[in-house]
XYZ file of C-alpha atoms in Angstrom:
473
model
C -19.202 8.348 -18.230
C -18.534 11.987 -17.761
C -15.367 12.922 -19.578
C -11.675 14.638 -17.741
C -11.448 17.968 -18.285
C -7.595 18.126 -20.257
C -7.973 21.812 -19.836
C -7.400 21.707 -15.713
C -4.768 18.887 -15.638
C -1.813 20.317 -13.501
C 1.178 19.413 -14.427
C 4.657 18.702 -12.408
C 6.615 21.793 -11.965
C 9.631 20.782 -10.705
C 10.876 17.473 -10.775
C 13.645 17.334 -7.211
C 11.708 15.084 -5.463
C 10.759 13.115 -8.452
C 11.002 9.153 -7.668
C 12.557 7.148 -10.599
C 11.342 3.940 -10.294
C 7.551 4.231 -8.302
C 4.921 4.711 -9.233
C 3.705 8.280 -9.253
C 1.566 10.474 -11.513
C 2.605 12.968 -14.326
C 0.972 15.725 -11.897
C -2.176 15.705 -9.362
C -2.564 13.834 -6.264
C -2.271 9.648 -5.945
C -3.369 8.248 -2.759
C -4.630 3.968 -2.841
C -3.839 1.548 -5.207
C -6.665 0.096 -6.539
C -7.911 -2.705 -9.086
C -4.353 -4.628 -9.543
C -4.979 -7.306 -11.419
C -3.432 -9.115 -14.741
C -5.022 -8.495 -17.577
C -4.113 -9.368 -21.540
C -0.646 -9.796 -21.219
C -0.051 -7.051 -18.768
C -0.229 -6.246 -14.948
C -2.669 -3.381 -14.175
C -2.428 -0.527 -11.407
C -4.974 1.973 -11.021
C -4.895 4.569 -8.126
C -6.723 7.175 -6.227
C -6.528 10.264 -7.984
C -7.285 13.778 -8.351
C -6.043 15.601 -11.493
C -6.913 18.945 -11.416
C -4.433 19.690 -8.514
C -1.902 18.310 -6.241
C -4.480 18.178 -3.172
C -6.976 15.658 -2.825
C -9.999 16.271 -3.804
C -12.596 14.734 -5.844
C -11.195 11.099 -6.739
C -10.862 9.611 -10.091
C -9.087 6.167 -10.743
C -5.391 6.614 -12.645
C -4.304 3.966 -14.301
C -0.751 2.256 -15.285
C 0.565 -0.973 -17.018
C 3.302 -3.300 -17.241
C 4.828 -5.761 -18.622
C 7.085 -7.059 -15.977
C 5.325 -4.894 -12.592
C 8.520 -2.430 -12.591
C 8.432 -0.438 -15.692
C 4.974 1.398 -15.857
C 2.527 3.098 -18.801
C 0.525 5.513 -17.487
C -2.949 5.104 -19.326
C -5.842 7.968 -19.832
C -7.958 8.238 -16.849
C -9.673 5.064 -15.968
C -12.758 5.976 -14.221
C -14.138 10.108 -13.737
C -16.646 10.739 -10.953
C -19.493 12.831 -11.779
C -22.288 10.644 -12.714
C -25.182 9.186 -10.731
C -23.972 6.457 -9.129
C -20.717 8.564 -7.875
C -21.596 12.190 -8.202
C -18.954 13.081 -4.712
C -16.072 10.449 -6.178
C -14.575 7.324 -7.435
C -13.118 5.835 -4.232
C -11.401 2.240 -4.309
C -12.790 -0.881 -5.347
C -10.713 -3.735 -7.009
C -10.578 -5.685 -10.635
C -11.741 -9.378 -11.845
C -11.455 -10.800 -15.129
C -14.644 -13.035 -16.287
C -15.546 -14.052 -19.632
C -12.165 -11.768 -21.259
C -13.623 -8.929 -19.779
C -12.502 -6.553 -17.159
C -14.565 -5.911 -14.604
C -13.708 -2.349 -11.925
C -16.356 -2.668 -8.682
C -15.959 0.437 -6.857
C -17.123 3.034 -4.247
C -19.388 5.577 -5.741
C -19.050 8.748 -3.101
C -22.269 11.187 -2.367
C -22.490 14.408 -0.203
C -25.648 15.739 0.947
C -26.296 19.093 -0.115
C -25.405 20.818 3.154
C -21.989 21.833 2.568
C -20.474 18.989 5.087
C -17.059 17.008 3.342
C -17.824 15.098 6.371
C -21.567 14.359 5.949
C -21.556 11.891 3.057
C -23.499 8.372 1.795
C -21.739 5.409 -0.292
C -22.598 2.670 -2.576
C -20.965 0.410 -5.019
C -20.930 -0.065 -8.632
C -19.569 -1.823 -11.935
C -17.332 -0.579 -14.567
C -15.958 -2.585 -17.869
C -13.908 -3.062 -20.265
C -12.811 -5.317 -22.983
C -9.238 -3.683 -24.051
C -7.868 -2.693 -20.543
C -8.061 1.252 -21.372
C -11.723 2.044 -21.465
C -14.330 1.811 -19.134
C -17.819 1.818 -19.240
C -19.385 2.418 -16.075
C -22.612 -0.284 -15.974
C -26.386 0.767 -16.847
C -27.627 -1.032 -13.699
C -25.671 1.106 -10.782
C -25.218 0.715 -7.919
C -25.222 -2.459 -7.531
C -24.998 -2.575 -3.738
C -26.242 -0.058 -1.353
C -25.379 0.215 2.526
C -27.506 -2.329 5.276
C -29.545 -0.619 7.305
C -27.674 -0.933 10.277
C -24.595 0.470 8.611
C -22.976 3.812 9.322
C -21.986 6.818 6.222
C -18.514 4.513 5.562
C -19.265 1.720 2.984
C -16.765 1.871 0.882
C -13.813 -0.238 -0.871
C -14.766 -3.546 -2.094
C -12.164 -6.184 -3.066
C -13.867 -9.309 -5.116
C -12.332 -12.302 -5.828
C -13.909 -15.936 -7.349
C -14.333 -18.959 -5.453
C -16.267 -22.222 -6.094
C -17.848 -21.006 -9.344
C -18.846 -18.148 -7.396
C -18.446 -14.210 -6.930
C -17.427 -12.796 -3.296
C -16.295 -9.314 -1.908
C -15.690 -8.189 1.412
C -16.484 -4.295 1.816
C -15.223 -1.937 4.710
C -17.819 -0.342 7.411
C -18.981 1.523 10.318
C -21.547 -0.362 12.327
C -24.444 1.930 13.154
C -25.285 0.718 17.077
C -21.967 1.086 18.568
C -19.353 2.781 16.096
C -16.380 -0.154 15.478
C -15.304 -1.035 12.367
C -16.181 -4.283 10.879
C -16.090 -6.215 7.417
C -19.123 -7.208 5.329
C -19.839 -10.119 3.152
C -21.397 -10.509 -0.546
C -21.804 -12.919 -3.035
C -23.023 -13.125 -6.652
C -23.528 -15.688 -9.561
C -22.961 -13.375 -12.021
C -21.191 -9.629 -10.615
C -23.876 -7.597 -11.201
C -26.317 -9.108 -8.625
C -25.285 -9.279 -5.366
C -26.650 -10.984 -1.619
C -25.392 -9.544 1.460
C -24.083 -12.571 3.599
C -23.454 -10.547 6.705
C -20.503 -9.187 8.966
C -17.826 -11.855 9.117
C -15.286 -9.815 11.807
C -15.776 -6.794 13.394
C -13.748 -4.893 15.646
C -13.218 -5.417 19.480
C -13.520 -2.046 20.315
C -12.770 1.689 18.936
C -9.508 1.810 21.327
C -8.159 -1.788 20.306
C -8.968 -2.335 16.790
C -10.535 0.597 15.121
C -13.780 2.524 14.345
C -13.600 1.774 10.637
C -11.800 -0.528 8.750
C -11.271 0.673 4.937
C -10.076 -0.800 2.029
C -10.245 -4.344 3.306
C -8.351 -7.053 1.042
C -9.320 -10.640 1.093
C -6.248 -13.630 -0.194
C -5.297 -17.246 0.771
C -1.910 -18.677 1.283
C -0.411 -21.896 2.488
C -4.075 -22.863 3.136
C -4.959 -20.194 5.315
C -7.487 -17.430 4.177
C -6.605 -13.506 5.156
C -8.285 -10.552 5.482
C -5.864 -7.143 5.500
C -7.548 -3.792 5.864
C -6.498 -0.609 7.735
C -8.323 0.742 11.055
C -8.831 3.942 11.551
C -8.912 5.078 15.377
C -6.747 2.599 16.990
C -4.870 4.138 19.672
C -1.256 4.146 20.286
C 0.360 1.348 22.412
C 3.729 1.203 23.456
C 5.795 1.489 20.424
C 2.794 -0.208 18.520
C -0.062 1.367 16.281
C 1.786 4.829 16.084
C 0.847 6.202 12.648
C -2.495 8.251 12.587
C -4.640 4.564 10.964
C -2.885 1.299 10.748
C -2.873 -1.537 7.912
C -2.662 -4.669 9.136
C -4.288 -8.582 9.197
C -6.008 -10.890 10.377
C -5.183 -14.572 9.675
C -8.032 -17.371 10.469
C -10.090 -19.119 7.784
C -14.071 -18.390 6.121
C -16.510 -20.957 6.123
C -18.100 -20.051 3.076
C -21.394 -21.991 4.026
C -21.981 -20.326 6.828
C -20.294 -16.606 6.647
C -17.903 -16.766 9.295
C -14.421 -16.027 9.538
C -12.348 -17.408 12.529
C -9.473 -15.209 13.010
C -6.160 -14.582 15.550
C -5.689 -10.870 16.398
C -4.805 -7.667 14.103
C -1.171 -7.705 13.346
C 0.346 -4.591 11.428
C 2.020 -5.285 8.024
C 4.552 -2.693 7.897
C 5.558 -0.683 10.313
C 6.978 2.205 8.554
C 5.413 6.322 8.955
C 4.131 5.851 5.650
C 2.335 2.501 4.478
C -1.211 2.649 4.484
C -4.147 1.343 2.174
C -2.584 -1.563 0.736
C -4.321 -4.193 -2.101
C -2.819 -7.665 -3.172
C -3.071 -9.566 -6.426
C -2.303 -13.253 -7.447
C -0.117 -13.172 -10.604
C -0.002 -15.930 -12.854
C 2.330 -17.893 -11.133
C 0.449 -17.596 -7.451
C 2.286 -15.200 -5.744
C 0.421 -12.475 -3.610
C 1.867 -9.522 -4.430
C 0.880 -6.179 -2.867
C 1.078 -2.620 -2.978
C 0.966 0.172 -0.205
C 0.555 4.140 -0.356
C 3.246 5.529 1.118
C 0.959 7.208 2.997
C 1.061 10.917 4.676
C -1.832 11.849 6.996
C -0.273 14.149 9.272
C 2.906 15.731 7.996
C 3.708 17.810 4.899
C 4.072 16.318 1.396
C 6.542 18.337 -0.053
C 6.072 18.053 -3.582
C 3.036 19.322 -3.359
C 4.369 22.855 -4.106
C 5.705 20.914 -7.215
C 2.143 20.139 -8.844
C 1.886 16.242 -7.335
C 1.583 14.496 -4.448
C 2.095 10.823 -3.674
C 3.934 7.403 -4.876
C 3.003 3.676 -4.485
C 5.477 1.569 -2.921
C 7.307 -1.278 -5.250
C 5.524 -4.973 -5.382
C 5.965 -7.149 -2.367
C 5.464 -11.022 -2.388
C 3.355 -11.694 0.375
C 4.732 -14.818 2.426
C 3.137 -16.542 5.641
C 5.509 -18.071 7.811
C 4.764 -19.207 11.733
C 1.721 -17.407 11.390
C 3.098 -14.226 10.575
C 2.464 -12.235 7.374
C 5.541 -10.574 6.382
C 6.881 -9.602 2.551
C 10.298 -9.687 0.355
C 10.569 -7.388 -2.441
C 9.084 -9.170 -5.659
C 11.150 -10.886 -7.390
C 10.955 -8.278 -10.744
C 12.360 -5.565 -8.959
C 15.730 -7.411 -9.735
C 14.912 -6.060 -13.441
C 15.393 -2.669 -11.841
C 19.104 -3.465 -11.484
C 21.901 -0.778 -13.536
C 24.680 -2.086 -12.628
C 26.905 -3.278 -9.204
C 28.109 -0.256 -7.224
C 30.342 -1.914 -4.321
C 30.037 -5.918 -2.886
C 32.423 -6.280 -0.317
C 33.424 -7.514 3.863
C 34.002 -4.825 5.540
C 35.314 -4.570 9.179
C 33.008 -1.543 10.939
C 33.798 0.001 14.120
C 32.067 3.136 14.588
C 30.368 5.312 11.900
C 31.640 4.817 8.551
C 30.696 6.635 5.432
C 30.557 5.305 1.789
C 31.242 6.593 -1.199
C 28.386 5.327 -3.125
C 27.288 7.094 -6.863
C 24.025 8.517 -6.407
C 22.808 6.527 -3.139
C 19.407 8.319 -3.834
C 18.769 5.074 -6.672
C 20.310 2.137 -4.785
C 19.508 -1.258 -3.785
C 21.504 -2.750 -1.170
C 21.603 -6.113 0.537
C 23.555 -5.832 3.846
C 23.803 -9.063 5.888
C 25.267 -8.510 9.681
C 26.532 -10.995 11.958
C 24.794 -10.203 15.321
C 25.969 -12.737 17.883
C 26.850 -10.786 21.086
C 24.131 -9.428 23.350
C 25.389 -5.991 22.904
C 25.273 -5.748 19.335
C 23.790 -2.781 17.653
C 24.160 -1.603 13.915
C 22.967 1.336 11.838
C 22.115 2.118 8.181
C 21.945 5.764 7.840
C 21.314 8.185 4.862
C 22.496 11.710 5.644
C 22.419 15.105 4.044
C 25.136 16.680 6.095
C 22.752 18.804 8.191
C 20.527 15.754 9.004
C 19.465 11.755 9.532
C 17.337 11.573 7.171
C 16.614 8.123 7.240
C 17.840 5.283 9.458
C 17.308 1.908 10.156
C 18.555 0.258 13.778
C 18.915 -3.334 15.627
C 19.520 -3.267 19.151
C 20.205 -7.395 20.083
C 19.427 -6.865 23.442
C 15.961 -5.560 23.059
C 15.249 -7.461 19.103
C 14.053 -4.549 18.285
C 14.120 -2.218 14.981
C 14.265 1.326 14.815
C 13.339 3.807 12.320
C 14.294 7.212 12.409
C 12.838 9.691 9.822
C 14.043 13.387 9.364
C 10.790 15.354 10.477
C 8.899 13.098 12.332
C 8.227 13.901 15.805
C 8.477 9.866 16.761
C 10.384 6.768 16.023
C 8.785 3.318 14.211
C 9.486 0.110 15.963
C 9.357 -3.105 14.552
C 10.295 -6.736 16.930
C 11.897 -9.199 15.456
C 13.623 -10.967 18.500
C 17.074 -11.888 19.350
C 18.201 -13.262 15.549
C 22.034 -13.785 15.144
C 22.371 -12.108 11.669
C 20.728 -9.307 10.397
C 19.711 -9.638 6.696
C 18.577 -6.051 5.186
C 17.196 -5.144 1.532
C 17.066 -1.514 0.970
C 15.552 0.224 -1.881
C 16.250 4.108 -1.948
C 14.389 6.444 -4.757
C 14.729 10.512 -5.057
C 12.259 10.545 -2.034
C 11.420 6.949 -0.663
C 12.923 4.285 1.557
C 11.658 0.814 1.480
C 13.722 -1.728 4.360
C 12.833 -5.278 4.126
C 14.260 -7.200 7.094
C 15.048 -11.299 7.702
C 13.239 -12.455 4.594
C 9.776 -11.486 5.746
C 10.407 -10.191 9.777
C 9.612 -7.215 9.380
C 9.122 -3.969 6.995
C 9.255 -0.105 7.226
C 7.965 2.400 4.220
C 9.356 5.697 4.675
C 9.382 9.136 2.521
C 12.320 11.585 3.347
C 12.891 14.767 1.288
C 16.194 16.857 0.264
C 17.990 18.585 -1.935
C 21.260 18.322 -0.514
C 24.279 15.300 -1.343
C 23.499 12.184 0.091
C 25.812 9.838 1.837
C 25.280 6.608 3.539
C 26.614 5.848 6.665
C 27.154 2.130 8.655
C 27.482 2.755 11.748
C 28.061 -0.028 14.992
C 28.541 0.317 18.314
C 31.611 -1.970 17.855
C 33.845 -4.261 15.524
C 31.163 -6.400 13.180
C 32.019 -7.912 9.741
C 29.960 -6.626 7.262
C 29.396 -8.041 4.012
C 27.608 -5.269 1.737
C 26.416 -5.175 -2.349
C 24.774 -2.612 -3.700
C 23.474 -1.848 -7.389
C 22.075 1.357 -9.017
C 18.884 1.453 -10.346
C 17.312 2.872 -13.027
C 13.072 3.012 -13.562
């Protein structure tokens, strides 16, 4: 494998928008998460990422550790394109254990020598190790190369174990009529694989996408889930507004015969910036996940700063009434400095609070929301603007995210409930809201310089009960 080149490895330059408790590089760009898995003792995160600047560009895998999946290691450079079998890029794949070895199957990227970023073939190949650090990329790449009737995108295979056997589901472009779709494999052994066939595609390039990348495959409660994130769905109503989605389908794969039955596409979080997200079981069987807070079509910032990009903190994954929703994993409580206010308030109107740097805070606000006309605000403001805030409106049981910058609103429905329970995690530069134990989620960057104050604010006299702790990465 083609060494990093320590010479061209930009560095941070300035650290304001620096996030204290994500994860993030030491300097260069970080889009996907990639290859979670547990490993020896510790949980693994590798990531999309390009060193040598704070743009993307050609990918290589970082890599971090952890003990507890809050307090991270960075680790030298997992896997560096260059080679044969990826001579454009490392793009995302995922991790297995088998036999005390680590196993990395990922997308090996290829341009054609015409000058075209856009004109490109992929495949997919093996990497190893037995210590967690280094990787050897296998003799015998690639070890899966595109169907015939697939399109250029062929990319980001997640593998799990089932049966005695080796699966992975890969994300495509059918040729014929340009909708994305998810492909089948299975192997004995990791290294040899048979292509099983598409087992859900999408219902048109409007509705559901003309690619789906970085498909994930898990089970819970019994029922078997595919996630991955369309690209090309078009807006509808105050649904599907980012540039792609990430989203799931719940249903159930008949192994035997390669079919997954499956209800419709339902978006996981419906912040402006969640995209690309991969799941893991730990130890003890939780699915836990993390998202890019992803940024396709505004500025990032930083960038000027010599890095771009952060991951979003774990999430249990939790299936209720059909719906996939998430709660902050249960580690982040490690996170915790020390209690900052818990009190019942009274609010009436827009109140500020006098919080100690509110730009490292977790709070847990729970709202009695019993009147039809009910509405209630948590705000973070710089004095010149909303930078981030998060609204119920009972009448419509709706959610509304406002972001500093962004020329629209996110919207999340989670009916007419009669108390609002909200888990907020604010870093230097990222808000994550979790809502009703699983209803609903929203990812959100916001950037400033300025003093930070949080707001409640209500359209009339609610009881409030707030607690919030400062935290420290």
């Amino acid at each position: 494998m083609k060494d990093i080149d320590q010479t061209k490895i930009i560095k941070v330059s300035n650290t304001r928008y620096r996030e204290s408790f994500h994860i993030q590089t030491n300097g260069g760009w970080l889009n996907d998460p990639n290859g979670l898995c547990y490993y020896k003792g510790y949980y693994h995160v590798f990531y999309q990422f390009h060193p040598y600047s704070s743009q993307w560009g050609p990918m290589h895998w970082g890599h971090v550790r952890s003990k507890d999946l809050v307090h991270w290691k960075q680790l030298p450079v997992a896997l560096v394109p260059g080679d044969a079998e990826d001579t454009g890029g490392c793009f995302s794949g995922s991790a297995i254990v088998k036999d005390n070895r680590l196993f990395l199957i990922y997308t090996g990227h290829h341009y054609y020598d015409d000058g075209d970023q856009d004109h490109f073939w992929e495949n997919q190949n093996i990497a190893y190790s037995d210590d967690g650090i280094n990787f050897t990329k296998y003799d015998g790449n690639p070890v899966i190369e595109a169907p015939e009737d697939n399109s250029q995108d062929f990319r980001d295979p997640k593998v799990w174990e089932f049966d005695g056997q080796y699966y992975l589901v890969l994300g495509s472009r059918s040729k014929d009529d340009n909708r994305g779709r998810i492909l089948l494999y299975q192997s004995a052994d990791l290294l040899h694989w048979d292509y099983r066939g598409v087992i859900a595609k999408s219902t048109g390039e409007d509705t559901e996408g003309f690619m789906w990348e970085c498909p994930d495959f898990f089970r819970i409660n019994g029922r078997d889930i595919i996630a991955c994130s369309p690209m090309g769905i078009k807006a509808s109503g105050h649904k599907y507004l980012n540039l792609n989605q990430n989203g799931a389908f719940i249903g159930q794969l008949n192994y035997q015969t390669a079919t997954f039955e499956h209800g419709g596409f339902n978006e996981l979080d419906s912040g402006h910036n969640f995209y690309a997200a991969q799941s893991f079981l730990t130890p003890d069987g939780r699915q836990i996940q993390f998202g890019w807070f992803s940024s396709f079509d505004q500025p990032m910032p930083e960038q000027a700063d010599g890095w771009a990009g952060a991951l979003t903190l774990p999430r249990e994954l939790i299936l209720k009434d059909n719906q996939l929703g998430a709660i902050p994993a249960k580690e982040v409580k490690l996170l915790r400095n020390k209690q900052l206010l818990n009190s019942a308030q009274l609010i009436n109107g827009d109140q500020s609070l006098a919080i100690t740097d509110p730009q490292h805070t977790e709070w847990h606000v729970v709202v009695p929301v019993t009147n039809e006309n009910d509405e209630f605000t948590w705000q973070l403001s710089d004095g010149r603007h909303n930078l981030i805030s998060l609204t119920y409106t009972k009448a419509s049981g709706e959610l509304t995210v406002h972001q500093h910058g962004q020329a629209t609103n996110r919207y999340a429905q989670i009916s007419q409930v009669d108390q609002l329970d909200l888990r907020i995690f604010v870093d230097t530069s990222s808000a994550e809201f979790f809502i009703n134990n699983g209803a609903a989620t929203f990812s959100e960057r916001y950037y400033t310089t300025e003093k930070v104050t949080p707001h409640l604010v209500s359209n009339h006299s609610l009881p409030v009960n707030v607690t919030v702790y400062s935290l420290k990465g």
